[in-house]
Amino acid sequence: MRDEARKRVPALSRRSILMAAPALLAFTRASRAQDGAPSWPPMFEAGRSQFTVVRPRAAMPPLRLQDIGGRDVVVTAKPGRITLVNFWATWCAACRLDLPMLARLAGSRPDRLDIVAICTDTRDPRKIRNFLGGLAVQNLACFVDAHGTAAEASAAMFSLVGMPITYLVGTSSRVEGYITGAPDWLSPAGARLLQFYREQA
C-alpha cells in the first residue's frame, strides 16, 4: 500500500527545485513589500569594504562643531533628507581620495542630501584649510570637532572602525549604516544606495 502511494507522488528533481527558486524568492520579496517590511539596501562596495547596515538604528544627536572659519555651528540631521557624516584625518592616505569624491558629490547638488565632513585628528582650522587646499576640495562642508561632541558621538554610535568612514543617516534622522574607505558615491551603485534611502519612510 505504501509503495503504491510513493509511486503516485512525483519526486522533485534538483532541476525543478532550482527552476522554482526564483519564483519563490520573488514571491517572498513581494509579500514583504506588501507587509510594509523594509527591503534590504542594494550592495555598495569600496575596495575591500562594503556598506554595512547598523542595528539598532539610533537617532543622530546634534553635533556642536566649528566650521573651518572658526565659527561655532550645530549640525543636525534634517527630517526628510539623507545626511552623510564623514570622519577623516589629515594623516589618512585614503582620505585624500575620499574628500574630493565627497566634494564632487556635494557639487552635483544631489536631491535631499547633506554632507558633513569632520576632521578627527586636529582642532587647528588653519591646518585643515591648508590640507583641503592641497586637495582642491570645494563645495564640501568641513568641520572641526573643537568641543569634542563628535568624539562623544563616535564612542556612542559612530564607531570609527576605519579611516575614512562615512555614516549614512536616513530620512528619519536615524543612523542606517556605514562604509569605510573612499567609495564612489557618483557611481550607479552609489546612486542606487542613496535613492533607496531617499524612498524609506
JSON list of C-alpha atoms in Angstrom, two decimals:
[
{"chain": "A", "resi": 1, "resn": "MET", "atom": "CA", "xyz": [0.00, 0.00, 0.00]},
{"chain": "A", "resi": 2, "resn": "ARG", "atom": "CA", "xyz": [2.75, 2.46, 0.93]},
{"chain": "A", "resi": 3, "resn": "ASP", "atom": "CA", "xyz": [4.72, 1.56, -2.19]},
{"chain": "A", "resi": 4, "resn": "GLU", "atom": "CA", "xyz": [1.71, 2.45, -4.35]},
{"chain": "A", "resi": 5, "resn": "ALA", "atom": "CA", "xyz": [1.35, 5.84, -2.61]},
{"chain": "A", "resi": 6, "resn": "ARG", "atom": "CA", "xyz": [5.02, 6.59, -3.16]},
{"chain": "A", "resi": 7, "resn": "LYS", "atom": "CA", "xyz": [4.69, 5.80, -6.86]},
{"chain": "A", "resi": 8, "resn": "ARG", "atom": "CA", "xyz": [1.78, 8.25, -7.19]},
{"chain": "A", "resi": 9, "resn": "VAL", "atom": "CA", "xyz": [3.74, 11.21, -5.62]},
{"chain": "A", "resi": 10, "resn": "PRO", "atom": "CA", "xyz": [6.19, 12.62, -8.20]},
{"chain": "A", "resi": 11, "resn": "ALA", "atom": "CA", "xyz": [9.70, 13.11, -6.88]},
{"chain": "A", "resi": 12, "resn": "LEU", "atom": "CA", "xyz": [11.03, 16.67, -7.21]},
{"chain": "A", "resi": 13, "resn": "SER", "atom": "CA", "xyz": [14.18, 16.76, -9.24]},
{"chain": "A", "resi": 14, "resn": "ARG", "atom": "CA", "xyz": [17.05, 19.10, -8.47]},
{"chain": "A", "resi": 15, "resn": "ARG", "atom": "CA", "xyz": [16.31, 20.91, -11.73]},
{"chain": "A", "resi": 16, "resn": "SER", "atom": "CA", "xyz": [12.65, 21.59, -10.84]},
{"chain": "A", "resi": 17, "resn": "ILE", "atom": "CA", "xyz": [13.65, 22.91, -7.41]},
{"chain": "A", "resi": 18, "resn": "LEU", "atom": "CA", "xyz": [16.24, 25.26, -8.96]},
{"chain": "A", "resi": 19, "resn": "MET", "atom": "CA", "xyz": [13.72, 26.46, -11.54]},
{"chain": "A", "resi": 20, "resn": "ALA", "atom": "CA", "xyz": [11.14, 27.19, -8.84]},
{"chain": "A", "resi": 21, "resn": "ALA", "atom": "CA", "xyz": [13.59, 29.05, -6.56]},
{"chain": "A", "resi": 22, "resn": "PRO", "atom": "CA", "xyz": [13.50, 32.44, -8.40]},
{"chain": "A", "resi": 23, "resn": "ALA", "atom": "CA", "xyz": [9.69, 32.45, -8.37]},
{"chain": "A", "resi": 24, "resn": "LEU", "atom": "CA", "xyz": [9.67, 31.65, -4.65]},
{"chain": "A", "resi": 25, "resn": "LEU", "atom": "CA", "xyz": [12.21, 34.41, -3.97]},
{"chain": "A", "resi": 26, "resn": "ALA", "atom": "CA", "xyz": [10.18, 36.94, -5.97]},
{"chain": "A", "resi": 27, "resn": "PHE", "atom": "CA", "xyz": [7.03, 35.92, -4.11]},
{"chain": "A", "resi": 28, "resn": "THR", "atom": "CA", "xyz": [8.78, 36.32, -0.74]},
{"chain": "A", "resi": 29, "resn": "ARG", "atom": "CA", "xyz": [10.04, 39.79, -1.66]},
{"chain": "A", "resi": 30, "resn": "ALA", "atom": "CA", "xyz": [6.61, 40.85, -2.93]},
{"chain": "A", "resi": 31, "resn": "SER", "atom": "CA", "xyz": [4.88, 39.66, 0.23]},
{"chain": "A", "resi": 32, "resn": "ARG", "atom": "CA", "xyz": [7.44, 41.52, 2.37]},
{"chain": "A", "resi": 33, "resn": "ALA", "atom": "CA", "xyz": [6.83, 44.70, 0.38]},
{"chain": "A", "resi": 34, "resn": "GLN", "atom": "CA", "xyz": [3.06, 44.32, 0.86]},
{"chain": "A", "resi": 35, "resn": "ASP", "atom": "CA", "xyz": [3.52, 43.82, 4.59]},
{"chain": "A", "resi": 36, "resn": "GLY", "atom": "CA", "xyz": [5.41, 47.13, 4.73]},
{"chain": "A", "resi": 37, "resn": "ALA", "atom": "CA", "xyz": [8.64, 45.49, 5.94]},
{"chain": "A", "resi": 38, "resn": "PRO", "atom": "CA", "xyz": [11.70, 47.38, 4.67]},
{"chain": "A", "resi": 39, "resn": "SER", "atom": "CA", "xyz": [13.66, 45.58, 1.99]},
{"chain": "A", "resi": 40, "resn": "TRP", "atom": "CA", "xyz": [17.44, 45.23, 2.18]},
{"chain": "A", "resi": 41, "resn": "PRO", "atom": "CA", "xyz": [19.55, 48.07, 0.72]},
{"chain": "A", "resi": 42, "resn": "PRO", "atom": "CA", "xyz": [21.41, 47.48, -2.54]},
{"chain": "A", "resi": 43, "resn": "MET", "atom": "CA", "xyz": [25.06, 46.41, -2.50]},
{"chain": "A", "resi": 44, "resn": "PHE", "atom": "CA", "xyz": [27.62, 49.24, -2.39]},
{"chain": "A", "resi": 45, "resn": "GLU", "atom": "CA", "xyz": [31.33, 48.47, -2.19]},
{"chain": "A", "resi": 46, "resn": "ALA", "atom": "CA", "xyz": [34.62, 50.35, -1.96]},
{"chain": "A", "resi": 47, "resn": "GLY", "atom": "CA", "xyz": [37.76, 48.27, -2.38]},
{"chain": "A", "resi": 48, "resn": "ARG", "atom": "CA", "xyz": [37.67, 45.68, 0.38]},
{"chain": "A", "resi": 49, "resn": "SER", "atom": "CA", "xyz": [34.75, 47.21, 2.28]},
{"chain": "A", "resi": 50, "resn": "GLN", "atom": "CA", "xyz": [31.03, 47.41, 1.67]},
{"chain": "A", "resi": 51, "resn": "PHE", "atom": "CA", "xyz": [28.10, 49.36, 3.06]},
{"chain": "A", "resi": 52, "resn": "THR", "atom": "CA", "xyz": [27.22, 47.79, 6.41]},
{"chain": "A", "resi": 53, "resn": "VAL", "atom": "CA", "xyz": [23.75, 48.16, 7.92]},
{"chain": "A", "resi": 54, "resn": "VAL", "atom": "CA", "xyz": [23.65, 49.24, 11.57]},
{"chain": "A", "resi": 55, "resn": "ARG", "atom": "CA", "xyz": [21.05, 47.94, 14.02]},
{"chain": "A", "resi": 56, "resn": "PRO", "atom": "CA", "xyz": [19.50, 49.21, 16.19]},
{"chain": "A", "resi": 57, "resn": "ARG", "atom": "CA", "xyz": [19.02, 52.47, 14.29]},
{"chain": "A", "resi": 58, "resn": "ALA", "atom": "CA", "xyz": [19.97, 55.23, 16.76]},
{"chain": "A", "resi": 59, "resn": "ALA", "atom": "CA", "xyz": [18.90, 58.85, 16.24]},
{"chain": "A", "resi": 60, "resn": "MET", "atom": "CA", "xyz": [21.74, 61.15, 15.26]},
{"chain": "A", "resi": 61, "resn": "PRO", "atom": "CA", "xyz": [22.40, 63.65, 18.07]},
{"chain": "A", "resi": 62, "resn": "PRO", "atom": "CA", "xyz": [23.08, 67.35, 17.41]},
{"chain": "A", "resi": 63, "resn": "LEU", "atom": "CA", "xyz": [26.84, 67.87, 16.96]},
{"chain": "A", "resi": 64, "resn": "ARG", "atom": "CA", "xyz": [28.39, 71.12, 18.23]},
{"chain": "A", "resi": 65, "resn": "LEU", "atom": "CA", "xyz": [31.30, 71.75, 15.86]},
{"chain": "A", "resi": 66, "resn": "GLN", "atom": "CA", "xyz": [33.33, 74.57, 14.34]},
{"chain": "A", "resi": 67, "resn": "ASP", "atom": "CA", "xyz": [33.50, 75.31, 10.65]},
{"chain": "A", "resi": 68, "resn": "ILE", "atom": "CA", "xyz": [36.96, 75.82, 9.14]},
{"chain": "A", "resi": 69, "resn": "GLY", "atom": "CA", "xyz": [36.49, 79.56, 9.54]},
{"chain": "A", "resi": 70, "resn": "GLY", "atom": "CA", "xyz": [36.40, 79.07, 13.33]},
{"chain": "A", "resi": 71, "resn": "ARG", "atom": "CA", "xyz": [32.66, 79.72, 13.79]},
{"chain": "A", "resi": 72, "resn": "ASP", "atom": "CA", "xyz": [30.61, 77.51, 16.12]},
{"chain": "A", "resi": 73, "resn": "VAL", "atom": "CA", "xyz": [27.78, 75.59, 14.44]},
{"chain": "A", "resi": 74, "resn": "VAL", "atom": "CA", "xyz": [25.34, 72.88, 15.47]},
{"chain": "A", "resi": 75, "resn": "VAL", "atom": "CA", "xyz": [24.99, 70.16, 12.85]},
{"chain": "A", "resi": 76, "resn": "THR", "atom": "CA", "xyz": [21.80, 68.09, 12.88]},
{"chain": "A", "resi": 77, "resn": "ALA", "atom": "CA", "xyz": [20.15, 65.61, 10.55]},
{"chain": "A", "resi": 78, "resn": "LYS", "atom": "CA", "xyz": [17.16, 67.16, 8.79]},
{"chain": "A", "resi": 79, "resn": "PRO", "atom": "CA", "xyz": [13.95, 65.08, 8.58]},
{"chain": "A", "resi": 80, "resn": "GLY", "atom": "CA", "xyz": [13.16, 64.02, 5.03]},
{"chain": "A", "resi": 81, "resn": "ARG", "atom": "CA", "xyz": [16.81, 64.35, 3.96]},
{"chain": "A", "resi": 82, "resn": "ILE", "atom": "CA", "xyz": [19.78, 61.98, 3.93]},
{"chain": "A", "resi": 83, "resn": "THR", "atom": "CA", "xyz": [22.93, 63.05, 5.76]},
{"chain": "A", "resi": 84, "resn": "LEU", "atom": "CA", "xyz": [26.36, 61.58, 5.07]},
{"chain": "A", "resi": 85, "resn": "VAL", "atom": "CA", "xyz": [28.57, 62.07, 8.14]},
{"chain": "A", "resi": 86, "resn": "ASN", "atom": "CA", "xyz": [32.20, 61.56, 7.14]},
{"chain": "A", "resi": 87, "resn": "PHE", "atom": "CA", "xyz": [35.07, 61.21, 9.62]},
{"chain": "A", "resi": 88, "resn": "TRP", "atom": "CA", "xyz": [38.56, 61.83, 8.25]},
{"chain": "A", "resi": 89, "resn": "ALA", "atom": "CA", "xyz": [42.11, 62.73, 9.33]},
{"chain": "A", "resi": 90, "resn": "THR", "atom": "CA", "xyz": [45.00, 64.68, 7.81]},
{"chain": "A", "resi": 91, "resn": "TRP", "atom": "CA", "xyz": [47.33, 61.65, 8.22]},
{"chain": "A", "resi": 92, "resn": "CYS", "atom": "CA", "xyz": [44.95, 59.35, 6.31]},
{"chain": "A", "resi": 93, "resn": "ALA", "atom": "CA", "xyz": [46.04, 58.44, 2.76]},
{"chain": "A", "resi": 94, "resn": "ALA", "atom": "CA", "xyz": [42.59, 57.19, 1.67]},
{"chain": "A", "resi": 95, "resn": "CYS", "atom": "CA", "xyz": [41.06, 60.48, 2.86]},
{"chain": "A", "resi": 96, "resn": "ARG", "atom": "CA", "xyz": [42.96, 62.19, 0.04]},
{"chain": "A", "resi": 97, "resn": "LEU", "atom": "CA", "xyz": [40.74, 60.24, -2.37]},
{"chain": "A", "resi": 98, "resn": "ASP", "atom": "CA", "xyz": [37.56, 60.29, -0.31]},
{"chain": "A", "resi": 99, "resn": "LEU", "atom": "CA", "xyz": [37.27, 64.04, 0.37]},
{"chain": "A", "resi": 100, "resn": "PRO", "atom": "CA", "xyz": [37.47, 65.08, -3.32]},
{"chain": "A", "resi": 101, "resn": "MET", "atom": "CA", "xyz": [34.84, 62.43, -4.14]},
{"chain": "A", "resi": 102, "resn": "LEU", "atom": "CA", "xyz": [32.52, 63.80, -1.44]},
{"chain": "A", "resi": 103, "resn": "ALA", "atom": "CA", "xyz": [33.16, 67.32, -2.75]},
{"chain": "A", "resi": 104, "resn": "ARG", "atom": "CA", "xyz": [32.18, 66.22, -6.27]},
{"chain": "A", "resi": 105, "resn": "LEU", "atom": "CA", "xyz": [29.03, 64.63, -4.85]},
{"chain": "A", "resi": 106, "resn": "ALA", "atom": "CA", "xyz": [28.18, 67.85, -2.99]},
{"chain": "A", "resi": 107, "resn": "GLY", "atom": "CA", "xyz": [28.93, 69.89, -6.12]},
{"chain": "A", "resi": 108, "resn": "SER", "atom": "CA", "xyz": [26.49, 67.78, -8.14]},
{"chain": "A", "resi": 109, "resn": "ARG", "atom": "CA", "xyz": [23.69, 69.20, -5.91]},
{"chain": "A", "resi": 110, "resn": "PRO", "atom": "CA", "xyz": [22.06, 65.84, -5.18]},
{"chain": "A", "resi": 111, "resn": "ASP", "atom": "CA", "xyz": [18.42, 65.68, -4.21]},
{"chain": "A", "resi": 112, "resn": "ARG", "atom": "CA", "xyz": [17.69, 65.81, -0.45]},
{"chain": "A", "resi": 113, "resn": "LEU", "atom": "CA", "xyz": [21.27, 65.08, 0.61]},
{"chain": "A", "resi": 114, "resn": "ASP", "atom": "CA", "xyz": [23.55, 66.85, 3.11]},
{"chain": "A", "resi": 115, "resn": "ILE", "atom": "CA", "xyz": [27.23, 66.02, 3.58]},
{"chain": "A", "resi": 116, "resn": "VAL", "atom": "CA", "xyz": [29.18, 66.72, 6.77]},
{"chain": "A", "resi": 117, "resn": "ALA", "atom": "CA", "xyz": [32.94, 66.05, 6.87]},
{"chain": "A", "resi": 118, "resn": "ILE", "atom": "CA", "xyz": [34.52, 66.08, 10.34]},
{"chain": "A", "resi": 119, "resn": "CYS", "atom": "CA", "xyz": [38.28, 66.17, 10.90]},
{"chain": "A", "resi": 120, "resn": "THR", "atom": "CA", "xyz": [39.22, 63.86, 13.78]},
{"chain": "A", "resi": 121, "resn": "ASP", "atom": "CA", "xyz": [42.94, 64.44, 14.32]},
{"chain": "A", "resi": 122, "resn": "THR", "atom": "CA", "xyz": [43.42, 68.20, 14.70]},
{"chain": "A", "resi": 123, "resn": "ARG", "atom": "CA", "xyz": [41.48, 71.17, 16.04]},
{"chain": "A", "resi": 124, "resn": "ASP", "atom": "CA", "xyz": [43.55, 73.70, 14.11]},
{"chain": "A", "resi": 125, "resn": "PRO", "atom": "CA", "xyz": [41.34, 75.24, 11.38]},
{"chain": "A", "resi": 126, "resn": "ARG", "atom": "CA", "xyz": [44.38, 76.67, 9.55]},
{"chain": "A", "resi": 127, "resn": "LYS", "atom": "CA", "xyz": [46.00, 73.24, 9.26]},
{"chain": "A", "resi": 128, "resn": "ILE", "atom": "CA", "xyz": [42.71, 71.81, 7.95]},
{"chain": "A", "resi": 129, "resn": "ARG", "atom": "CA", "xyz": [42.30, 74.65, 5.43]},
{"chain": "A", "resi": 130, "resn": "ASN", "atom": "CA", "xyz": [45.83, 74.03, 4.14]},
{"chain": "A", "resi": 131, "resn": "PHE", "atom": "CA", "xyz": [45.19, 70.30, 3.87]},
{"chain": "A", "resi": 132, "resn": "LEU", "atom": "CA", "xyz": [41.92, 70.80, 1.97]},
{"chain": "A", "resi": 133, "resn": "GLY", "atom": "CA", "xyz": [43.52, 73.45, -0.24]},
{"chain": "A", "resi": 134, "resn": "GLY", "atom": "CA", "xyz": [46.18, 70.95, -1.27]},
{"chain": "A", "resi": 135, "resn": "LEU", "atom": "CA", "xyz": [43.40, 68.61, -2.41]},
{"chain": "A", "resi": 136, "resn": "ALA", "atom": "CA", "xyz": [41.49, 71.40, -4.20]},
{"chain": "A", "resi": 137, "resn": "VAL", "atom": "CA", "xyz": [38.39, 70.44, -2.20]},
{"chain": "A", "resi": 138, "resn": "GLN", "atom": "CA", "xyz": [35.50, 72.87, -2.68]},
{"chain": "A", "resi": 139, "resn": "ASN", "atom": "CA", "xyz": [31.73, 72.69, -2.08]},
{"chain": "A", "resi": 140, "resn": "LEU", "atom": "CA", "xyz": [32.21, 70.46, 0.97]},
{"chain": "A", "resi": 141, "resn": "ALA", "atom": "CA", "xyz": [31.03, 71.36, 4.47]},
{"chain": "A", "resi": 142, "resn": "CYS", "atom": "CA", "xyz": [34.09, 70.55, 6.61]},
{"chain": "A", "resi": 143, "resn": "PHE", "atom": "CA", "xyz": [34.14, 70.90, 10.36]},
{"chain": "A", "resi": 144, "resn": "VAL", "atom": "CA", "xyz": [36.47, 70.70, 13.36]},
{"chain": "A", "resi": 145, "resn": "ASP", "atom": "CA", "xyz": [35.50, 68.77, 16.48]},
{"chain": "A", "resi": 146, "resn": "ALA", "atom": "CA", "xyz": [36.54, 71.70, 18.68]},
{"chain": "A", "resi": 147, "resn": "HIS", "atom": "CA", "xyz": [34.17, 70.80, 21.53]},
{"chain": "A", "resi": 148, "resn": "GLY", "atom": "CA", "xyz": [34.58, 67.02, 21.48]},
{"chain": "A", "resi": 149, "resn": "THR", "atom": "CA", "xyz": [30.93, 66.27, 20.65]},
{"chain": "A", "resi": 150, "resn": "ALA", "atom": "CA", "xyz": [31.84, 64.22, 17.56]},
{"chain": "A", "resi": 151, "resn": "ALA", "atom": "CA", "xyz": [34.27, 62.19, 19.68]},
{"chain": "A", "resi": 152, "resn": "GLU", "atom": "CA", "xyz": [31.48, 61.56, 22.21]},
{"chain": "A", "resi": 153, "resn": "ALA", "atom": "CA", "xyz": [29.10, 60.56, 19.40]},
{"chain": "A", "resi": 154, "resn": "SER", "atom": "CA", "xyz": [31.72, 58.25, 17.88]},
{"chain": "A", "resi": 155, "resn": "ALA", "atom": "CA", "xyz": [32.01, 56.45, 21.21]},
{"chain": "A", "resi": 156, "resn": "ALA", "atom": "CA", "xyz": [28.21, 56.07, 21.36]},
{"chain": "A", "resi": 157, "resn": "MET", "atom": "CA", "xyz": [27.10, 55.44, 17.77]},
{"chain": "A", "resi": 158, "resn": "PHE", "atom": "CA", "xyz": [29.65, 56.49, 15.15]},
{"chain": "A", "resi": 159, "resn": "SER", "atom": "CA", "xyz": [32.28, 53.81, 15.80]},
{"chain": "A", "resi": 160, "resn": "LEU", "atom": "CA", "xyz": [35.46, 54.66, 13.92]},
{"chain": "A", "resi": 161, "resn": "VAL", "atom": "CA", "xyz": [36.23, 51.15, 12.67]},
{"chain": "A", "resi": 162, "resn": "GLY", "atom": "CA", "xyz": [38.31, 52.53, 9.82]},
{"chain": "A", "resi": 163, "resn": "MET", "atom": "CA", "xyz": [39.52, 55.80, 8.33]},
{"chain": "A", "resi": 164, "resn": "PRO", "atom": "CA", "xyz": [37.93, 57.41, 6.48]},
{"chain": "A", "resi": 165, "resn": "ILE", "atom": "CA", "xyz": [34.45, 56.25, 7.42]},
{"chain": "A", "resi": 166, "resn": "THR", "atom": "CA", "xyz": [31.11, 57.62, 6.24]},
{"chain": "A", "resi": 167, "resn": "TYR", "atom": "CA", "xyz": [27.85, 57.05, 8.10]},
{"chain": "A", "resi": 168, "resn": "LEU", "atom": "CA", "xyz": [24.54, 57.34, 6.28]},
{"chain": "A", "resi": 169, "resn": "VAL", "atom": "CA", "xyz": [21.75, 58.93, 8.32]},
{"chain": "A", "resi": 170, "resn": "GLY", "atom": "CA", "xyz": [18.34, 58.28, 6.76]},
{"chain": "A", "resi": 171, "resn": "THR", "atom": "CA", "xyz": [15.30, 60.49, 6.23]},
{"chain": "A", "resi": 172, "resn": "SER", "atom": "CA", "xyz": [14.04, 59.62, 9.72]},
{"chain": "A", "resi": 173, "resn": "SER", "atom": "CA", "xyz": [17.29, 61.10, 11.19]},
{"chain": "A", "resi": 174, "resn": "ARG", "atom": "CA", "xyz": [18.46, 57.64, 12.28]},
{"chain": "A", "resi": 175, "resn": "VAL", "atom": "CA", "xyz": [21.85, 56.09, 11.54]},
{"chain": "A", "resi": 176, "resn": "GLU", "atom": "CA", "xyz": [21.32, 53.42, 8.87]},
{"chain": "A", "resi": 177, "resn": "GLY", "atom": "CA", "xyz": [24.82, 52.16, 8.14]},
{"chain": "A", "resi": 178, "resn": "TYR", "atom": "CA", "xyz": [28.41, 52.97, 7.20]},
{"chain": "A", "resi": 179, "resn": "ILE", "atom": "CA", "xyz": [31.15, 52.34, 4.69]},
{"chain": "A", "resi": 180, "resn": "THR", "atom": "CA", "xyz": [34.91, 52.74, 5.15]},
{"chain": "A", "resi": 181, "resn": "GLY", "atom": "CA", "xyz": [37.42, 53.76, 2.51]},
{"chain": "A", "resi": 182, "resn": "ALA", "atom": "CA", "xyz": [36.82, 56.01, -0.48]},
{"chain": "A", "resi": 183, "resn": "PRO", "atom": "CA", "xyz": [33.61, 54.83, -2.18]},
{"chain": "A", "resi": 184, "resn": "ASP", "atom": "CA", "xyz": [32.45, 56.28, -5.48]},
{"chain": "A", "resi": 185, "resn": "TRP", "atom": "CA", "xyz": [29.15, 57.90, -4.47]},
{"chain": "A", "resi": 186, "resn": "LEU", "atom": "CA", "xyz": [28.61, 59.09, -8.05]},
{"chain": "A", "resi": 187, "resn": "SER", "atom": "CA", "xyz": [28.72, 55.53, -9.43]},
{"chain": "A", "resi": 188, "resn": "PRO", "atom": "CA", "xyz": [25.47, 53.74, -10.35]},
{"chain": "A", "resi": 189, "resn": "ALA", "atom": "CA", "xyz": [25.78, 51.62, -7.17]},
{"chain": "A", "resi": 190, "resn": "GLY", "atom": "CA", "xyz": [26.25, 54.74, -5.02]},
{"chain": "A", "resi": 191, "resn": "ALA", "atom": "CA", "xyz": [23.27, 56.43, -6.67]},
{"chain": "A", "resi": 192, "resn": "ARG", "atom": "CA", "xyz": [21.12, 53.33, -6.07]},
{"chain": "A", "resi": 193, "resn": "LEU", "atom": "CA", "xyz": [22.01, 53.25, -2.37]},
{"chain": "A", "resi": 194, "resn": "LEU", "atom": "CA", "xyz": [21.21, 56.94, -1.89]},
{"chain": "A", "resi": 195, "resn": "GLN", "atom": "CA", "xyz": [17.94, 56.58, -3.79]},
{"chain": "A", "resi": 196, "resn": "PHE", "atom": "CA", "xyz": [16.99, 53.54, -1.70]},
{"chain": "A", "resi": 197, "resn": "TYR", "atom": "CA", "xyz": [17.29, 55.58, 1.49]},
{"chain": "A", "resi": 198, "resn": "ARG", "atom": "CA", "xyz": [15.50, 58.59, -0.02]},
{"chain": "A", "resi": 199, "resn": "GLU", "atom": "CA", "xyz": [12.50, 56.35, -0.54]},
{"chain": "A", "resi": 200, "resn": "GLN", "atom": "CA", "xyz": [12.47, 54.95, 3.01]},
{"chain": "A", "resi": 201, "resn": "ALA", "atom": "CA", "xyz": [9.89, 56.46, 5.33]}
]
